Coordinates of C-alpha atoms in Angstrom, one line a residue:
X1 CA 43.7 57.0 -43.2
X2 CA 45.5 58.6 -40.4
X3 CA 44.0 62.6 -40.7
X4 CA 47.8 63.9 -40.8
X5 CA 48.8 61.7 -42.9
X6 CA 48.3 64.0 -46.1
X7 CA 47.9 67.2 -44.0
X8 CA 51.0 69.1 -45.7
X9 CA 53.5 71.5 -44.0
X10 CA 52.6 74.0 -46.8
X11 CA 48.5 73.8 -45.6
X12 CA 50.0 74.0 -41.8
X13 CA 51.9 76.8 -42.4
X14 CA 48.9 78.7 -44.0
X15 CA 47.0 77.6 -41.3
X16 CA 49.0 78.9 -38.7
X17 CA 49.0 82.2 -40.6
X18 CA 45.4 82.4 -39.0
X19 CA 46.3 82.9 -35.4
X20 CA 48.9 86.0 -36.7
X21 CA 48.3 89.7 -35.6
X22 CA 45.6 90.8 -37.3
X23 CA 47.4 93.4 -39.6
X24 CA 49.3 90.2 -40.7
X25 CA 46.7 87.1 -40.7
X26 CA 44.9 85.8 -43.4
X27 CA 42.1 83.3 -44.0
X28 CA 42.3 80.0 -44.7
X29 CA 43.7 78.4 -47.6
X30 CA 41.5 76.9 -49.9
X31 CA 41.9 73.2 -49.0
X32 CA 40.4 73.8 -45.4
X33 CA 37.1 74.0 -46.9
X34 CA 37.6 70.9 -49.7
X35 CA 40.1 68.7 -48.5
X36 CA 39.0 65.5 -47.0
X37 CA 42.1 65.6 -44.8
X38 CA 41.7 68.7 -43.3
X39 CA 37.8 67.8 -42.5
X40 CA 39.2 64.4 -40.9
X41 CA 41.7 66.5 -39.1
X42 CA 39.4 68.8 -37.7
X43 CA 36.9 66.5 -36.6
X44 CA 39.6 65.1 -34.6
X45 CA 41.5 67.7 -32.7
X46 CA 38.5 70.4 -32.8
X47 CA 34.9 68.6 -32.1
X48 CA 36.0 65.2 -30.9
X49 CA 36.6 66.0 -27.5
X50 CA 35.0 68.9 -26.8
X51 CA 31.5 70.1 -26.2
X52 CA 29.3 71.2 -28.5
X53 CA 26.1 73.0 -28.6
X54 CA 23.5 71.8 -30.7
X55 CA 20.4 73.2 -29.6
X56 CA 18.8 75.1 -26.8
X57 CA 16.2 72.7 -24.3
X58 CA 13.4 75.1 -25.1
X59 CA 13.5 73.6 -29.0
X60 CA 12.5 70.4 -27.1
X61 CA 10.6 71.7 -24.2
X62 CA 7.4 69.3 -23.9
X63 CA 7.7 65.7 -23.4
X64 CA 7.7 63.8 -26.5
X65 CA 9.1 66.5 -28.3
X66 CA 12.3 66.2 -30.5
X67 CA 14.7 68.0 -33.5
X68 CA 17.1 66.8 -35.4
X69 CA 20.2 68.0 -36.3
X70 CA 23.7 67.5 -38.5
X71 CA 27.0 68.2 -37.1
X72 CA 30.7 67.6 -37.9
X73 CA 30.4 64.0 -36.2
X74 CA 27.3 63.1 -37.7
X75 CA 23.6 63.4 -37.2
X76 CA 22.0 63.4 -33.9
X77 CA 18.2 63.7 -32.8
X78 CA 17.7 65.4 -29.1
X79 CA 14.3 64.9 -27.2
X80 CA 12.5 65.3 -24.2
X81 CA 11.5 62.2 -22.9
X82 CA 8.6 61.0 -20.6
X83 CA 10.4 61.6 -17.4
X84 CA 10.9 65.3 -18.7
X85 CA 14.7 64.4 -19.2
X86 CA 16.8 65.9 -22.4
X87 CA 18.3 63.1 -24.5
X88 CA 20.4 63.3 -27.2
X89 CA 20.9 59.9 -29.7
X90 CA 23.3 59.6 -32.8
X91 CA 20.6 59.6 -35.6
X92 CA 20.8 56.6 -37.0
X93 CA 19.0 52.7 -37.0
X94 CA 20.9 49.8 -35.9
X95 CA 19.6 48.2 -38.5
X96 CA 20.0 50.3 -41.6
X97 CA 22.0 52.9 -40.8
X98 CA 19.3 55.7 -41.7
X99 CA 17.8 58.6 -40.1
X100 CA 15.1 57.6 -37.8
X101 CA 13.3 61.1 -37.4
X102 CA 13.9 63.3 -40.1

């Protein structure tokens, strides 16, 4: 399903109402935190293409070392590897589809 496909004018109007002085904003309507559409939505056109911090190289700081973590686009697992280089991998086998670390 196309994310705007059931992304309403009503739910983009109250959205909008976010970004209004502050005297006249208010938060977000209900559906930004349950709808499936809006997640989809903001997925797309907020985390997609951007960078996002999801850790700090000290949390992985020795060789060998790794953390996992859960973010809007999935899991991921960071690491230090041999070569002293910070890696980051979607967490998930090939094969099964499950975490590898946990």
């Amino acid at each position: 399903m196309e994310p705007d496909s059931d992304f309403s004018a009503k739910l983009r109007e109250d959205c909008a109402n976010v970004m209004l002085p502050l005297t006249q904003a208010c938060t977000l309507p209900p559906p930004a935190y349950t709808s499936a559409a809006f997640f989809a939505r903001e997925r797309q056109r907020v985390f997609a293409d951007a960078w996002l911090f999801v850790g700090h190289g000290d949390d992985v700081s020795k060789a060998g070392s790794y953390y996992t973590t859960q973010t809007a686009l999935g899991p991921l697992v960071l690491l230090r590897d041999g070569d002293g280089v910070l890696r980051a991998f979607v967490n998930s086998c090939r094969h099964r589809g499950t975490a590898v670390p946990r």
